[in-house]
Coordinates of C-alpha atoms and ligand atoms in Angstrom, one line a residue:
M5 CA -13.0 -8.0 -4.9
E6 CA -13.6 -5.5 -2.2
L7 CA -10.8 -3.3 -0.8
R8 CA -10.7 -0.9 2.0
T9 CA -7.8 0.8 3.8
L10 CA -7.9 0.6 7.6
A11 CA -5.1 3.2 7.9
S12 CA -2.8 4.9 5.5
G13 CA 0.1 7.2 6.0
S14 CA 3.4 7.4 7.7
S15 CA 1.7 6.8 11.1
G16 CA 0.7 3.3 9.9
N17 CA -0.7 1.3 6.9
C18 CA -3.1 -1.5 6.8
T19 CA -5.4 -2.5 4.0
L20 CA -8.2 -5.2 3.8
L21 CA -8.9 -7.0 0.6
S22 CA -11.8 -9.5 0.4
H23 CA -13.4 -11.8 -2.1
E24 CA -15.8 -14.5 -1.8
G25 CA -15.7 -14.6 2.0
A26 CA -11.8 -14.7 2.0
H27 CA -9.9 -11.7 3.7
L28 CA -6.2 -10.7 3.4
L29 CA -4.6 -8.0 5.1
I30 CA -1.7 -6.0 3.2
D31 CA 0.6 -4.7 5.9
C32 CA -0.2 -4.2 9.6
G33 CA 1.2 -0.9 10.7
I34 CA -1.2 -0.1 13.4
S35 CA -1.9 -1.9 16.7
C36 CA -3.5 -5.4 16.8
R37 CA -6.3 -3.7 18.8
R38 CA -6.9 -1.1 16.2
I39 CA -6.9 -3.7 13.5
T40 CA -9.5 -5.9 15.2
T41 CA -11.8 -3.0 16.1
S42 CA -11.6 -1.8 12.5
L43 CA -12.3 -5.2 11.0
T44 CA -15.3 -5.8 13.4
A45 CA -16.6 -2.4 12.5
C46 CA -16.4 -3.5 8.8
G47 CA -18.3 -6.6 9.6
V48 CA -15.3 -8.9 9.3
D49 CA -14.4 -11.4 12.0
P50 CA -10.6 -11.2 12.6
N51 CA -10.6 -15.0 12.8
S52 CA -11.7 -15.2 9.3
L53 CA -8.4 -13.6 8.0
S54 CA -6.6 -16.1 5.8
A55 CA -3.2 -14.4 5.4
L56 CA -1.0 -11.4 5.9
L57 CA 1.0 -9.9 3.1
I58 CA 4.0 -7.5 4.2
T59 CA 5.5 -4.9 1.7
H60 CA 8.6 -4.1 3.9
E61 CA 9.8 -4.0 7.5
H62 CA 9.5 -0.4 8.3
S63 CA 7.4 0.2 11.4
D64 CA 4.5 1.9 9.7
H65 CA 3.9 -1.5 8.0
I66 CA 4.6 -3.9 10.8
A67 CA 3.7 -2.3 14.1
G68 CA 0.9 -4.7 14.8
L69 CA 2.6 -7.8 13.5
A70 CA 3.9 -9.4 16.6
T71 CA 0.5 -9.3 18.5
L72 CA -1.6 -10.2 15.4
T73 CA 0.4 -13.3 14.6
K74 CA 0.5 -14.4 18.2
K75 CA -3.3 -14.0 18.5
Y76 CA -4.2 -15.3 15.0
S77 CA -1.3 -17.4 13.7
L78 CA -1.6 -16.2 10.1
P79 CA 0.8 -17.2 7.5
I80 CA 2.9 -14.1 6.4
Y81 CA 3.8 -13.8 2.7
T82 CA 6.7 -11.4 2.1
S83 CA 10.1 -11.3 0.3
P84 CA 13.0 -13.3 1.6
G85 CA 14.8 -10.2 2.6
T86 CA 11.9 -8.7 4.6
A87 CA 11.3 -12.3 6.2
R88 CA 15.0 -12.2 7.5
Q89 CA 14.4 -8.8 8.9
L90 CA 11.2 -9.8 10.7
C91 CA 13.0 -12.9 12.2
Y92 CA 15.6 -10.6 13.5
R93 CA 13.2 -8.4 15.3
M94 CA 10.5 -10.8 16.5
A95 CA 10.6 -14.3 17.9
G96 CA 8.4 -17.2 16.9
L97 CA 7.7 -16.2 13.2
D98 CA 9.8 -18.9 11.5
D99 CA 6.9 -21.2 11.0
L100 CA 4.5 -18.6 9.7
L101 CA 6.8 -16.9 7.2
R102 CA 6.2 -17.7 3.5
P103 CA 9.0 -16.0 1.6
I104 CA 8.2 -15.1 -2.0
A105 CA 10.8 -13.7 -4.4
P106 CA 9.8 -10.3 -5.8
G107 CA 8.5 -10.9 -9.3
D108 CA 7.0 -14.2 -8.5
S109 CA 3.2 -15.1 -8.4
F110 CA 1.4 -17.6 -6.1
D111 CA -2.2 -18.7 -5.4
L112 CA -3.9 -17.6 -2.3
A113 CA -7.3 -18.8 -3.1
P114 CA -9.5 -17.2 -4.4
F115 CA -6.8 -14.6 -5.3
R116 CA -3.9 -15.0 -7.7
V117 CA -1.1 -12.8 -6.1
T118 CA 1.7 -11.4 -8.1
T119 CA 4.6 -9.6 -6.3
F120 CA 7.0 -6.9 -7.9
P121 CA 10.1 -5.2 -6.5
T122 CA 9.9 -1.6 -5.5
S123 CA 12.7 1.0 -5.0
H124 CA 12.6 1.9 -1.2
D125 CA 15.1 2.0 1.5
A126 CA 14.3 -1.4 3.0
A127 CA 15.9 -4.8 2.8
Q128 CA 13.8 -6.2 0.0
P129 CA 10.6 -4.3 -0.4
M130 CA 7.7 -5.2 -2.9
G131 CA 4.3 -4.4 -4.0
F132 CA 1.5 -6.7 -4.8
T133 CA -1.2 -7.2 -7.5
F134 CA -4.3 -9.3 -6.9
Q135 CA -6.5 -11.0 -9.4
A136 CA -9.7 -12.7 -8.7
G137 CA -13.1 -13.0 -10.6
G138 CA -11.5 -11.5 -13.8
R139 CA -10.5 -8.3 -11.9
K140 CA -7.2 -7.0 -10.8
A141 CA -6.2 -4.7 -8.1
A142 CA -2.7 -3.2 -7.5
F143 CA -1.1 -2.1 -4.6
A144 CA 2.0 0.5 -5.0
T145 CA 3.1 2.5 -2.0
D146 CA 6.5 3.2 -0.6
L147 CA 8.1 3.8 -4.1
G148 CA 11.2 6.1 -4.4
V149 CA 10.5 6.0 -8.2
V150 CA 8.3 4.3 -10.6
T151 CA 10.5 1.6 -12.3
P152 CA 9.5 -0.3 -15.4
E153 CA 8.7 -3.3 -13.1
V154 CA 6.1 -1.2 -11.2
L155 CA 4.6 0.2 -14.4
S156 CA 4.4 -3.2 -15.9
A157 CA 3.0 -4.8 -12.7
V158 CA 0.1 -2.3 -12.3
T159 CA -0.9 -2.4 -16.1
G160 CA -4.4 -3.7 -16.6
A161 CA -5.5 -3.0 -12.9
H162 CA -9.0 -1.9 -12.4
L163 CA -8.2 -0.5 -9.0
L164 CA -4.8 1.1 -8.1
V165 CA -3.8 1.9 -4.5
C166 CA -1.1 4.5 -5.5
E167 CA 1.4 6.4 -3.3
S168 CA 1.0 10.1 -3.2
N169 CA 3.1 11.0 -0.2
H170 CA 4.2 14.7 -0.5
D171 CA 4.5 17.9 -2.4
V172 CA 8.1 18.4 -3.3
D173 CA 8.0 22.1 -2.6
W174 CA 6.5 21.5 0.8
V175 CA 9.3 19.1 1.6
L176 CA 12.0 21.4 0.4
S177 CA 10.6 24.4 2.3
G178 CA 9.7 22.6 5.5
P179 CA 11.6 22.1 8.7
Y180 CA 13.0 18.6 8.1
P181 CA 16.9 18.3 8.4
Y182 CA 18.6 18.0 5.0
V183 CA 19.3 14.3 5.3
L184 CA 15.6 13.5 5.9
K185 CA 14.6 15.7 2.9
R186 CA 17.2 14.0 0.8
R187 CA 15.7 10.6 1.8
I188 CA 12.2 11.4 1.1
L189 CA 12.8 12.9 -2.3
G190 CA 15.4 10.3 -3.3
E191 CA 14.9 7.3 -5.5
Q192 CA 14.5 5.0 -2.5
G193 CA 12.1 7.2 -0.6
H194 CA 8.6 8.2 -1.3
L195 CA 6.5 9.1 -4.4
S196 CA 5.5 12.8 -4.7
N197 CA 1.9 13.8 -5.5
E198 CA 2.9 14.7 -9.1
A199 CA 4.7 11.4 -9.5
G200 CA 1.9 9.4 -8.0
A201 CA -0.6 11.1 -10.3
R202 CA 1.5 10.3 -13.4
L203 CA 1.5 6.6 -12.3
A204 CA -2.2 6.8 -11.9
L205 CA -2.6 8.4 -15.1
S206 CA -0.8 5.6 -16.9
C207 CA -2.9 3.0 -15.2
I208 CA -6.1 4.9 -16.1
G209 CA -4.9 4.9 -19.7
Q210 CA -4.9 1.1 -19.5
G211 CA -8.4 1.0 -18.1
A212 CA -8.3 1.6 -14.4
K213 CA -11.4 2.9 -13.0
T214 CA -10.7 3.5 -9.3
V215 CA -7.5 5.3 -7.9
L216 CA -6.9 5.5 -4.2
L217 CA -4.1 8.0 -3.3
A218 CA -2.3 6.5 -0.2
H219 CA 0.4 6.9 2.2
L220 CA 0.1 10.7 2.4
S221 CA 2.4 12.4 4.6
A222 CA 1.1 14.2 7.6
E223 CA 3.7 17.0 7.4
N224 CA 4.2 17.5 3.7
N225 CA 0.8 17.0 2.2
T226 CA -3.0 17.1 2.8
P227 CA -5.8 15.0 1.2
A228 CA -7.1 18.0 -0.6
H229 CA -3.8 19.0 -2.0
A230 CA -2.9 15.4 -3.2
L231 CA -6.4 15.3 -4.8
M232 CA -6.0 18.8 -6.4
T233 CA -2.6 17.8 -7.9
A234 CA -3.9 14.5 -9.2
E235 CA -7.0 16.2 -10.6
T236 CA -4.8 18.9 -12.3
I237 CA -2.7 16.3 -14.0
L238 CA -5.7 14.2 -15.1
R239 CA -7.5 17.1 -16.6
A240 CA -4.3 18.1 -18.5
A241 CA -4.4 14.7 -20.1
G242 CA -7.9 14.7 -21.1
V243 CA -9.3 12.6 -18.2
D244 CA -12.3 14.0 -16.2
P245 CA -11.4 13.2 -12.6
L246 CA -15.1 13.5 -11.6
R247 CA -16.7 11.5 -14.3
D248 CA -14.1 9.1 -15.8
V249 CA -12.7 7.7 -12.6
T250 CA -13.3 7.4 -8.9
L251 CA -10.4 9.3 -7.2
A252 CA -10.0 9.5 -3.6
A253 CA -7.5 9.9 -0.8
A254 CA -7.2 7.1 1.7
P255 CA -8.0 8.4 5.3
R256 CA -5.0 8.5 7.6
S257 CA -6.5 6.9 10.8
E258 CA -9.8 5.5 10.1
P259 CA -11.2 3.0 7.6
S260 CA -11.9 4.2 4.1
P261 CA -15.2 3.5 2.4
L262 CA -15.5 0.1 0.6
Y263 CA -14.2 0.1 -2.9
E264 CA -15.5 -2.6 -5.4
V265 CA -12.8 -3.8 -7.7
Ligands
ZN326 ZN1 8.8 2.5 4.2
ZN327 ZN1 5.6 3.4 4.7

């Protein structure tokens, strides 16, 4: 499999996963125009997309959905709760929605997709893992907390897209109102750099070779800070972040390099 993020962070999330000429998009939180421009720049014809998978209904994950589905009529795989939310907000989606209960698996040839519930303040959020060609990629962002379901879902992944949203001290000392701070740091908010690094470490312990830190906050994080925190935690556990794994932070507003899974 090949994975690249097209955008990552609170201003928009979209990831492309490809294998044997099949292409999926995970979330579409940037404009349809940006998605098609990025795909074309990556050498992928937007008409060759086979499906869209949506983690949850927050606008940084669905901003491009209405235009994208109008133009390309893609089937949308998401949880029943997210599907209901999308129907409330957008007309004409009923025929495209393919609700999948969190925890269920399905075939989307050549991929085997498995979903898992996540703890986040949306209707029924979920994450995804993808298996193809004997390899596994896991996609885990927008996690208030790492639950046993998340841990067991990402086990055995060769590549992990892992939330690394904020530095806890930066949030606490920053200008956000108390309610927003409590939301970000709460069990249905976002994963801190440290918590994300611990999730990555457990995945590396099970054989993961590539970790892409994702969904970085623009206000409460920087790519360098997220990477430094992860490197420190990996080193303390005996993992050399330069030699043993490929560790990178997904760029906020342009496509990442291509990662082979
Ligand atoms: Zn969200
Ligand atoms: Zn988000």
